[in-house]
Structures are given as C-alpha cells and as structure tokens.
Amino acid sequence: MTVFPPEIEALASRIVSEFTQRNLKVATAESCTGGLIAGALTEISGSSAVVDRGFVTYSNRAKVEMLGVDEAVLDSFGAVSRETALQMVAGALRRSGADLAVAVTGVAGPTGGSAEKPVGLVHIAARRRDGRVIHREMRYGDLGRSGIRLATVRTALQMLIEAAG
C-alpha cells in the first residue's frame, strides 16, 4: 500500500533519484500541507541522501520563530501571500544545510477562505541556494481539503525539479 497517489510518488521518486546523483539536499517549509511534502519525499527509500529537514510552520508564530519570517510582512500581506512564501523559502535555506527549498502557504478549507483569499488559494515558492527563485500563485478551487493539499504537494515537487534545473 502506498500513502500517496502514483503521480506524487513518481515525482518524489524522481527527486530522490536525480538529487542523489547530483548530491543535492532539500528542505521544506510547510503550512497548509502540514508536512506532506516532506512525507512524500521520505516515503521513498534512499530519501535520507536528499532530505535535509522539514519545517512545519502552521501558525504565524512558528513562521517567525522557525523561519525568520518578518512579522511586518505577516501583518501587511497575511500568511497566505507571495511575500510570506518567499520569506519562508529563504528562511528554510538559511536555517538548513539544503541546496534547495520549497515553501507552501495557503487556504485548504473548508473554512478560512475570504473573497480576497478563497479556499484553494496557495502560494508556493522554490529556491536554490544560488538565488534562483520560482513563485506560483495557485488557485485550485474548492477541491476539498485533501484535494487541495495533495494538489499543492504535486505542484511543490514539480517546482523543486524545475528549480534544480
């Protein structure tokens, strides 16, 4: 029995294989996915060669304390924003030994959405230590909580592959 859908498992397997060959380490900074990205990677045998660490920063306080997200950014833009995702991914790199990091923050629902930040809105950032940054604002719609979280994991893994070049 596998924990994740085949597409996610295939992406995670590709990352573990390719990043092992290239000696690349990964860190994750997760809010709405609650550790599922790290979980998908560590589901793959041999992932210890690739996964450096994961930060589950569900609360704003955790984002500030664990990743160094600026409280002024959270106050001005909110937790679910491009600015917060970019600070999260930068913090994950600063506070790890990883070569690449990915960060996600969003509204998985079914509650917590608003007109400005609806359920299904997720900001994802991937960054290489050399400074290359990718950001995507995803609007998955109301796929249900699990659907939004799994879609976010899939996109985050794809972005890690893209960021690795």
Coordinates of C-alpha atoms in Angstrom, one line a residue:
M1 CA 0.0 0.0 0.0
T2 CA 1.3 3.4 -0.9
V3 CA 0.4 6.5 1.1
F4 CA 0.4 9.0 -1.8
P5 CA -1.2 8.9 -5.3
P6 CA 1.0 7.4 -8.0
E7 CA 1.8 10.7 -9.6
I8 CA 3.1 12.2 -6.4
E9 CA 5.1 9.0 -5.6
A10 CA 6.6 9.2 -9.1
L11 CA 7.6 12.8 -8.7
A12 CA 9.1 12.1 -5.2
S13 CA 11.0 9.1 -6.6
R14 CA 12.4 11.2 -9.4
I15 CA 13.6 13.8 -7.0
V16 CA 15.3 11.3 -4.7
S17 CA 16.9 9.6 -7.7
E18 CA 18.1 12.7 -9.5
F19 CA 19.0 14.7 -6.5
T20 CA 21.0 11.8 -5.0
Q21 CA 23.0 11.6 -8.3
R22 CA 23.6 15.4 -8.2
N23 CA 24.3 15.4 -4.4
L24 CA 21.5 18.0 -3.8
K25 CA 19.8 18.4 -0.4
V26 CA 16.3 19.6 0.1
A27 CA 14.5 21.5 2.9
T28 CA 10.7 22.0 3.1
A29 CA 8.8 24.8 4.8
E30 CA 5.1 23.8 5.0
S31 CA 2.0 25.5 6.3
C32 CA -1.2 24.2 4.7
T33 CA 0.3 20.9 3.8
G34 CA 1.4 20.2 7.3
G35 CA 4.4 18.1 6.4
L36 CA 3.0 16.2 3.4
I37 CA 5.8 17.3 1.0
A38 CA 8.5 16.0 3.4
G39 CA 6.3 13.0 3.9
A40 CA 6.1 12.3 0.1
L41 CA 9.8 12.5 -0.2
T42 CA 10.6 10.4 2.8
E43 CA 8.1 7.7 1.6
I44 CA 10.9 6.9 -1.0
S45 CA 13.7 4.6 0.1
G46 CA 17.0 6.4 0.0
S47 CA 15.5 9.8 0.7
S48 CA 17.9 10.3 3.6
A49 CA 20.5 11.2 0.9
V50 CA 18.3 14.1 -0.2
V51 CA 16.1 15.3 2.6
D52 CA 17.9 17.6 5.0
R53 CA 14.9 18.8 7.1
G54 CA 11.4 19.9 7.1
F55 CA 9.7 22.8 8.9
V56 CA 6.0 22.6 9.7
T57 CA 5.1 26.2 10.4
Y58 CA 1.3 26.1 10.6
S59 CA 1.0 29.2 12.9
N60 CA 2.3 32.7 12.2
R61 CA 4.4 32.4 15.3
A62 CA 6.1 29.3 14.0
K63 CA 6.8 31.1 10.7
V64 CA 8.5 33.9 12.6
E65 CA 10.4 31.7 15.1
M66 CA 11.4 28.8 12.9
L67 CA 11.9 30.5 9.6
G68 CA 12.5 34.2 10.4
V69 CA 9.5 35.5 8.6
D70 CA 9.2 39.2 9.3
E71 CA 6.1 40.0 11.5
A72 CA 5.6 43.1 9.4
V73 CA 5.2 41.0 6.3
L74 CA 2.6 38.9 8.0
D75 CA 0.8 42.0 9.2
S76 CA 0.9 43.7 5.8
F77 CA 0.3 40.8 3.4
G78 CA -1.0 37.9 5.6
A79 CA 0.2 34.4 6.0
V80 CA -1.2 33.4 2.6
S81 CA 0.8 35.7 0.3
R82 CA 3.6 35.7 -2.2
E83 CA 5.7 37.7 0.3
T84 CA 5.3 35.2 3.1
A85 CA 6.0 32.2 0.8
L86 CA 9.2 33.9 -0.4
Q87 CA 10.3 34.7 3.2
M88 CA 9.5 31.1 4.2
V89 CA 11.6 29.6 1.5
A90 CA 14.5 31.9 2.2
G91 CA 14.3 31.1 5.9
A92 CA 14.3 27.3 5.2
L93 CA 17.6 27.7 3.2
R94 CA 19.1 30.0 5.9
R95 CA 18.3 27.5 8.7
S96 CA 19.3 24.3 6.9
G97 CA 22.1 22.7 5.0
A98 CA 20.0 22.3 1.9
D99 CA 20.8 23.3 -1.6
L100 CA 17.1 23.8 -2.5
A101 CA 14.0 24.5 -0.5
V102 CA 10.3 24.7 -1.2
A103 CA 7.7 26.6 0.9
V104 CA 3.9 26.5 0.8
T105 CA 1.2 28.6 2.5
G106 CA -2.5 28.6 1.6
V107 CA -6.1 28.1 2.4
A108 CA -7.0 24.4 2.4
G109 CA -10.6 24.9 3.7
P110 CA -13.3 24.2 4.0
T111 CA -13.2 27.2 6.4
G112 CA -10.9 30.1 6.5
G113 CA -11.4 31.5 3.0
S114 CA -12.5 35.0 2.1
A115 CA -13.3 36.9 -1.1
E116 CA -9.7 38.1 -1.3
K117 CA -8.2 34.8 -0.2
P118 CA -10.6 32.0 -1.2
V119 CA -10.3 28.3 -0.3
G120 CA -7.9 26.8 -2.7
L121 CA -5.5 29.8 -2.9
V122 CA -1.9 28.6 -2.3
H123 CA 1.4 30.4 -2.7
I124 CA 4.4 28.1 -3.4
A125 CA 8.0 29.2 -3.7
A126 CA 11.0 27.1 -4.6
R127 CA 14.6 28.5 -4.3
R128 CA 18.1 27.4 -4.9
R129 CA 20.8 28.4 -2.6
D130 CA 22.4 30.3 -5.5
G131 CA 19.4 32.6 -5.5
R132 CA 17.2 31.3 -8.3
V133 CA 13.6 31.7 -7.1
I134 CA 10.3 30.4 -8.5
H135 CA 6.9 31.5 -7.2
R136 CA 3.5 30.4 -8.2
E137 CA 0.1 31.5 -7.0
M138 CA -2.2 28.5 -7.4
R139 CA -6.0 28.8 -7.3
Y140 CA -7.1 25.2 -7.1
G141 CA -10.7 26.0 -6.3
D142 CA -12.6 24.0 -3.7
L143 CA -11.3 20.5 -4.4
G144 CA -11.9 19.6 -0.7
R145 CA -9.2 19.9 1.9
S146 CA -7.4 16.7 0.9
G147 CA -7.6 17.5 -2.8
I148 CA -6.1 21.0 -2.2
R149 CA -3.3 19.6 0.0
L150 CA -2.4 16.9 -2.5
A151 CA -2.5 19.2 -5.5
T152 CA -0.1 21.5 -3.5
V153 CA 2.3 18.7 -2.8
R154 CA 2.3 17.7 -6.5
T155 CA 3.0 21.3 -7.6
A156 CA 5.7 21.8 -5.0
L157 CA 7.5 18.7 -6.1
Q158 CA 7.3 19.8 -9.7
M159 CA 8.7 23.2 -8.7
L160 CA 11.6 21.5 -6.9
I161 CA 12.5 19.7 -10.1
E162 CA 12.2 22.9 -12.0
A163 CA 14.4 24.9 -9.5
A164 CA 17.1 22.2 -9.6
G165 CA 17.4 22.9 -13.4

